[in-house]
JSON list of C-alpha atoms in Angstrom, two decimals:
[
{"chain": "D", "resi": 1417, "resn": "MET", "atom": "CA", "xyz": [141.36, 106.13, 75.91]},
{"chain": "D", "resi": 1418, "resn": "LYS", "atom": "CA", "xyz": [138.44, 103.77, 75.58]},
{"chain": "D", "resi": 1419, "resn": "LYS", "atom": "CA", "xyz": [136.76, 103.60, 72.17]},
{"chain": "D", "resi": 1420, "resn": "GLU", "atom": "CA", "xyz": [133.11, 104.52, 72.02]},
{"chain": "D", "resi": 1421, "resn": "PHE", "atom": "CA", "xyz": [130.80, 101.79, 70.85]},
{"chain": "D", "resi": 1422, "resn": "ILE", "atom": "CA", "xyz": [129.13, 102.94, 67.65]},
{"chain": "D", "resi": 1423, "resn": "ARG", "atom": "CA", "xyz": [126.19, 100.82, 66.65]},
{"chain": "D", "resi": 1424, "resn": "LYS", "atom": "CA", "xyz": [126.14, 100.26, 62.91]},
{"chain": "D", "resi": 1425, "resn": "ASN", "atom": "CA", "xyz": [122.96, 100.03, 60.98]},
{"chain": "D", "resi": 1426, "resn": "TRP", "atom": "CA", "xyz": [122.07, 96.35, 60.56]},
{"chain": "D", "resi": 1427, "resn": "LEU", "atom": "CA", "xyz": [120.79, 96.92, 57.02]},
{"chain": "D", "resi": 1428, "resn": "ILE", "atom": "CA", "xyz": [124.18, 98.23, 55.91]},
{"chain": "D", "resi": 1429, "resn": "GLU", "atom": "CA", "xyz": [125.97, 95.40, 57.69]},
{"chain": "D", "resi": 1430, "resn": "PHE", "atom": "CA", "xyz": [123.68, 92.84, 56.08]},
{"chain": "D", "resi": 1431, "resn": "GLU", "atom": "CA", "xyz": [124.26, 94.28, 52.60]},
{"chain": "D", "resi": 1432, "resn": "ASN", "atom": "CA", "xyz": [128.02, 94.15, 53.21]},
{"chain": "D", "resi": 1433, "resn": "PHE", "atom": "CA", "xyz": [127.69, 90.53, 54.29]},
{"chain": "D", "resi": 1434, "resn": "LYS", "atom": "CA", "xyz": [125.67, 89.59, 51.20]},
{"chain": "D", "resi": 1435, "resn": "ASN", "atom": "CA", "xyz": [128.24, 91.30, 48.97]},
{"chain": "D", "resi": 1436, "resn": "LEU", "atom": "CA", "xyz": [131.06, 89.34, 50.65]},
{"chain": "D", "resi": 1437, "resn": "ILE", "atom": "CA", "xyz": [129.17, 86.08, 50.16]},
{"chain": "D", "resi": 1438, "resn": "ALA", "atom": "CA", "xyz": [128.44, 86.92, 46.52]},
{"chain": "D", "resi": 1439, "resn": "LYS", "atom": "CA", "xyz": [132.15, 87.60, 45.87]},
{"chain": "D", "resi": 1440, "resn": "GLU", "atom": "CA", "xyz": [133.33, 84.44, 47.58]},
{"chain": "D", "resi": 1441, "resn": "PHE", "atom": "CA", "xyz": [130.60, 81.93, 46.76]},
{"chain": "D", "resi": 1442, "resn": "GLY", "atom": "CA", "xyz": [128.55, 83.44, 43.94]},
{"chain": "D", "resi": 1443, "resn": "ASP", "atom": "CA", "xyz": [125.00, 84.74, 43.67]},
{"chain": "D", "resi": 1444, "resn": "GLU", "atom": "CA", "xyz": [123.44, 81.30, 43.99]},
{"chain": "D", "resi": 1445, "resn": "GLN", "atom": "CA", "xyz": [124.70, 81.00, 47.57]},
{"chain": "D", "resi": 1446, "resn": "VAL", "atom": "CA", "xyz": [123.12, 84.36, 48.45]},
{"chain": "D", "resi": 1447, "resn": "ARG", "atom": "CA", "xyz": [119.77, 83.08, 47.15]},
{"chain": "D", "resi": 1448, "resn": "ASN", "atom": "CA", "xyz": [120.12, 79.90, 49.22]},
{"chain": "D", "resi": 1449, "resn": "LEU", "atom": "CA", "xyz": [121.03, 81.80, 52.37]},
{"chain": "D", "resi": 1450, "resn": "ARG", "atom": "CA", "xyz": [117.49, 81.50, 53.78]},
{"chain": "D", "resi": 1451, "resn": "GLU", "atom": "CA", "xyz": [117.73, 77.72, 53.71]},
{"chain": "D", "resi": 1452, "resn": "ILE", "atom": "CA", "xyz": [121.29, 77.45, 55.05]},
{"chain": "D", "resi": 1453, "resn": "MET", "atom": "CA", "xyz": [121.35, 80.06, 57.83]},
{"chain": "D", "resi": 1454, "resn": "PRO", "atom": "CA", "xyz": [118.93, 78.36, 60.27]},
{"chain": "D", "resi": 1455, "resn": "LYS", "atom": "CA", "xyz": [121.17, 75.30, 60.26]},
{"chain": "D", "resi": 1456, "resn": "LEU", "atom": "CA", "xyz": [124.34, 77.37, 60.71]},
{"chain": "D", "resi": 1457, "resn": "ALA", "atom": "CA", "xyz": [122.75, 79.36, 63.54]},
{"chain": "D", "resi": 1458, "resn": "SER", "atom": "CA", "xyz": [121.72, 76.16, 65.33]},
{"chain": "D", "resi": 1459, "resn": "TYR", "atom": "CA", "xyz": [125.15, 74.64, 64.77]},
{"chain": "D", "resi": 1460, "resn": "HIS", "atom": "CA", "xyz": [126.84, 77.72, 66.21]},
{"chain": "D", "resi": 1461, "resn": "TYR", "atom": "CA", "xyz": [125.33, 77.13, 69.66]},
{"chain": "D", "resi": 1462, "resn": "ASN", "atom": "CA", "xyz": [124.81, 73.32, 69.60]},
{"chain": "D", "resi": 1463, "resn": "LYS", "atom": "CA", "xyz": [127.91, 71.93, 67.93]},
{"chain": "D", "resi": 1464, "resn": "LYS", "atom": "CA", "xyz": [127.42, 68.49, 69.47]},
{"chain": "D", "resi": 1465, "resn": "LYS", "atom": "CA", "xyz": [124.00, 67.97, 67.84]},
{"chain": "D", "resi": 1466, "resn": "PHE", "atom": "CA", "xyz": [124.82, 68.95, 64.25]},
{"chain": "D", "resi": 1467, "resn": "ILE", "atom": "CA", "xyz": [127.38, 68.14, 61.57]},
{"chain": "D", "resi": 1468, "resn": "LEU", "atom": "CA", "xyz": [128.24, 70.58, 58.80]},
{"chain": "D", "resi": 1469, "resn": "LEU", "atom": "CA", "xyz": [129.64, 69.29, 55.54]},
{"chain": "D", "resi": 1470, "resn": "GLY", "atom": "CA", "xyz": [130.68, 70.78, 52.21]},
{"chain": "D", "resi": 1471, "resn": "GLU", "atom": "CA", "xyz": [129.44, 74.25, 51.32]},
{"chain": "D", "resi": 1472, "resn": "GLU", "atom": "CA", "xyz": [127.79, 74.76, 54.70]},
{"chain": "D", "resi": 1473, "resn": "ARG", "atom": "CA", "xyz": [131.08, 74.11, 56.50]},
{"chain": "D", "resi": 1474, "resn": "ARG", "atom": "CA", "xyz": [132.92, 76.41, 54.11]},
{"chain": "D", "resi": 1475, "resn": "LEU", "atom": "CA", "xyz": [130.36, 79.16, 54.66]},
{"chain": "D", "resi": 1476, "resn": "TYR", "atom": "CA", "xyz": [130.55, 78.74, 58.46]},
{"chain": "D", "resi": 1477, "resn": "ASN", "atom": "CA", "xyz": [134.35, 79.01, 58.40]},
{"chain": "D", "resi": 1478, "resn": "PHE", "atom": "CA", "xyz": [134.13, 82.03, 56.09]},
{"chain": "D", "resi": 1479, "resn": "MET", "atom": "CA", "xyz": [131.76, 83.75, 58.52]},
{"chain": "D", "resi": 1480, "resn": "ALA", "atom": "CA", "xyz": [134.10, 83.00, 61.43]},
{"chain": "D", "resi": 1481, "resn": "GLU", "atom": "CA", "xyz": [137.07, 84.45, 59.54]},
{"chain": "D", "resi": 1482, "resn": "HIS", "atom": "CA", "xyz": [135.16, 87.67, 58.86]},
{"chain": "D", "resi": 1483, "resn": "SER", "atom": "CA", "xyz": [133.74, 87.91, 62.42]},
{"chain": "D", "resi": 1484, "resn": "TYR", "atom": "CA", "xyz": [130.08, 87.32, 61.58]},
{"chain": "D", "resi": 1485, "resn": "ASN", "atom": "CA", "xyz": [127.94, 85.52, 64.13]},
{"chain": "D", "resi": 1486, "resn": "PRO", "atom": "CA", "xyz": [125.67, 83.06, 62.24]},
{"chain": "D", "resi": 1487, "resn": "PHE", "atom": "CA", "xyz": [122.78, 83.62, 64.63]},
{"chain": "D", "resi": 1488, "resn": "ARG", "atom": "CA", "xyz": [122.96, 87.39, 64.15]},
{"chain": "D", "resi": 1489, "resn": "VAL", "atom": "CA", "xyz": [123.00, 86.98, 60.37]},
{"chain": "D", "resi": 1490, "resn": "TYR", "atom": "CA", "xyz": [119.98, 84.67, 60.67]},
{"chain": "D", "resi": 1491, "resn": "ARG", "atom": "CA", "xyz": [118.12, 87.37, 62.62]},
{"chain": "D", "resi": 1492, "resn": "TRP", "atom": "CA", "xyz": [119.03, 89.86, 59.90]},
{"chain": "D", "resi": 1493, "resn": "LEU", "atom": "CA", "xyz": [117.52, 87.49, 57.34]},
{"chain": "D", "resi": 1494, "resn": "LEU", "atom": "CA", "xyz": [114.31, 87.34, 59.34]},
{"chain": "D", "resi": 1495, "resn": "LEU", "atom": "CA", "xyz": [114.22, 91.12, 59.77]},
{"chain": "D", "resi": 1496, "resn": "GLU", "atom": "CA", "xyz": [114.68, 91.58, 56.04]},
{"chain": "D", "resi": 1497, "resn": "LYS", "atom": "CA", "xyz": [111.13, 90.28, 55.56]},
{"chain": "D", "resi": 1498, "resn": "VAL", "atom": "CA", "xyz": [109.42, 92.70, 57.97]},
{"chain": "D", "resi": 1499, "resn": "PRO", "atom": "CA", "xyz": [107.01, 95.30, 56.54]},
{"chain": "D", "resi": 1500, "resn": "ASP", "atom": "CA", "xyz": [108.40, 98.67, 55.46]},
{"chain": "D", "resi": 1501, "resn": "ASP", "atom": "CA", "xyz": [106.85, 100.69, 58.29]},
{"chain": "D", "resi": 1502, "resn": "ILE", "atom": "CA", "xyz": [108.60, 98.49, 60.85]},
{"chain": "D", "resi": 1503, "resn": "LYS", "atom": "CA", "xyz": [111.87, 98.68, 58.88]},
{"chain": "D", "resi": 1504, "resn": "PHE", "atom": "CA", "xyz": [111.60, 102.47, 58.99]},
{"chain": "D", "resi": 1505, "resn": "GLN", "atom": "CA", "xyz": [111.28, 102.42, 62.77]},
{"chain": "D", "resi": 1506, "resn": "LEU", "atom": "CA", "xyz": [114.20, 99.99, 63.05]},
{"chain": "D", "resi": 1507, "resn": "ARG", "atom": "CA", "xyz": [116.35, 102.16, 60.81]},
{"chain": "D", "resi": 1508, "resn": "ASN", "atom": "CA", "xyz": [115.66, 105.23, 62.96]},
{"chain": "D", "resi": 1509, "resn": "GLY", "atom": "CA", "xyz": [116.27, 103.37, 66.23]},
{"chain": "D", "resi": 1510, "resn": "LEU", "atom": "CA", "xyz": [112.69, 103.72, 67.46]},
{"chain": "D", "resi": 1511, "resn": "MET", "atom": "CA", "xyz": [112.24, 99.96, 67.88]},
{"chain": "D", "resi": 1512, "resn": "SER", "atom": "CA", "xyz": [114.42, 97.03, 68.85]},
{"chain": "D", "resi": 1513, "resn": "GLN", "atom": "CA", "xyz": [114.96, 94.04, 66.59]},
{"chain": "D", "resi": 1514, "resn": "LYS", "atom": "CA", "xyz": [113.20, 91.77, 69.05]},
{"chain": "D", "resi": 1515, "resn": "THR", "atom": "CA", "xyz": [110.11, 94.00, 69.16]},
{"chain": "D", "resi": 1516, "resn": "ALA", "atom": "CA", "xyz": [110.08, 94.17, 65.36]},
{"chain": "D", "resi": 1517, "resn": "SER", "atom": "CA", "xyz": [110.12, 90.37, 65.13]},
{"chain": "D", "resi": 1518, "resn": "LYS", "atom": "CA", "xyz": [107.23, 90.13, 67.60]},
{"chain": "D", "resi": 1519, "resn": "ILE", "atom": "CA", "xyz": [105.13, 92.67, 65.69]},
{"chain": "D", "resi": 1520, "resn": "LYS", "atom": "CA", "xyz": [105.82, 90.89, 62.39]},
{"chain": "D", "resi": 1521, "resn": "PHE", "atom": "CA", "xyz": [104.72, 87.59, 63.92]},
{"chain": "D", "resi": 1522, "resn": "LYS", "atom": "CA", "xyz": [101.51, 89.14, 65.31]},
{"chain": "D", "resi": 1523, "resn": "ARG", "atom": "CA", "xyz": [100.62, 90.79, 62.01]},
{"chain": "D", "resi": 1524, "resn": "LYS", "atom": "CA", "xyz": [101.21, 87.59, 60.09]},
{"chain": "D", "resi": 1525, "resn": "HIS", "atom": "CA", "xyz": [98.93, 85.57, 62.34]},
{"chain": "D", "resi": 1526, "resn": "GLU", "atom": "CA", "xyz": [96.28, 88.31, 62.60]},
{"chain": "D", "resi": 1527, "resn": "SER", "atom": "CA", "xyz": [95.93, 88.45, 58.84]},
{"chain": "D", "resi": 1528, "resn": "ARG", "atom": "CA", "xyz": [95.85, 84.67, 58.61]},
{"chain": "D", "resi": 1529, "resn": "ASN", "atom": "CA", "xyz": [93.10, 84.47, 61.25]},
{"chain": "D", "resi": 1530, "resn": "LYS", "atom": "CA", "xyz": [91.12, 87.22, 59.52]},
{"chain": "D", "resi": 1531, "resn": "VAL", "atom": "CA", "xyz": [91.34, 85.42, 56.17]},
{"chain": "D", "resi": 1532, "resn": "CYS", "atom": "CA", "xyz": [90.27, 82.14, 57.80]},
{"chain": "D", "resi": 1533, "resn": "TRP", "atom": "CA", "xyz": [87.34, 83.88, 59.47]},
{"chain": "D", "resi": 1534, "resn": "ASP", "atom": "CA", "xyz": [86.27, 85.48, 56.17]},
{"chain": "D", "resi": 1535, "resn": "ILE", "atom": "CA", "xyz": [86.44, 82.12, 54.36]},
{"chain": "D", "resi": 1536, "resn": "LYS", "atom": "CA", "xyz": [84.43, 80.46, 57.11]},
{"chain": "D", "resi": 1537, "resn": "THR", "atom": "CA", "xyz": [81.79, 83.21, 56.97]},
{"chain": "D", "resi": 1538, "resn": "MET", "atom": "CA", "xyz": [81.52, 82.98, 53.18]},
{"chain": "D", "resi": 1539, "resn": "GLY", "atom": "CA", "xyz": [81.18, 79.20, 53.39]},
{"chain": "D", "resi": 1540, "resn": "LEU", "atom": "CA", "xyz": [78.41, 79.42, 55.98]},
{"chain": "D", "resi": 1541, "resn": "ASN", "atom": "CA", "xyz": [76.60, 82.04, 53.90]},
{"chain": "D", "resi": 1542, "resn": "LEU", "atom": "CA", "xyz": [76.89, 79.79, 50.85]},
{"chain": "D", "resi": 1543, "resn": "VAL", "atom": "CA", "xyz": [75.44, 76.83, 52.76]},
{"chain": "D", "resi": 1544, "resn": "ARG", "atom": "CA", "xyz": [72.59, 78.97, 54.13]},
{"chain": "D", "resi": 1545, "resn": "SER", "atom": "CA", "xyz": [71.69, 80.21, 50.66]},
{"chain": "D", "resi": 1546, "resn": "MET", "atom": "CA", "xyz": [71.25, 76.66, 49.30]}
]
């Protein structure tokens, strides 16, 4: 009989991954994960262009032993920073991870543009008042 594919919650999987890393490498490695994972994800698909040495190589081998795809873990890291309302929709299966990333990107740039516009307006008002 064929096993049914049960999709696990990515938040639970990511917490399990961070706990494994903390046990094996220590808490400092978990804090540095944001800096290391982009390189590991790129290396995973372009092995000819990159060289991994030291702790990065050890972490990559550890992930391979425990069946974690570096690119997937990198996406989890990015999704960890999304706003809570989007996380809620992700958790309930109302939104895909790709859509969540797109919305996060749009919101980030909308707020940045709004702040820039406000600063520009205040500057012009200041110049006019002089």
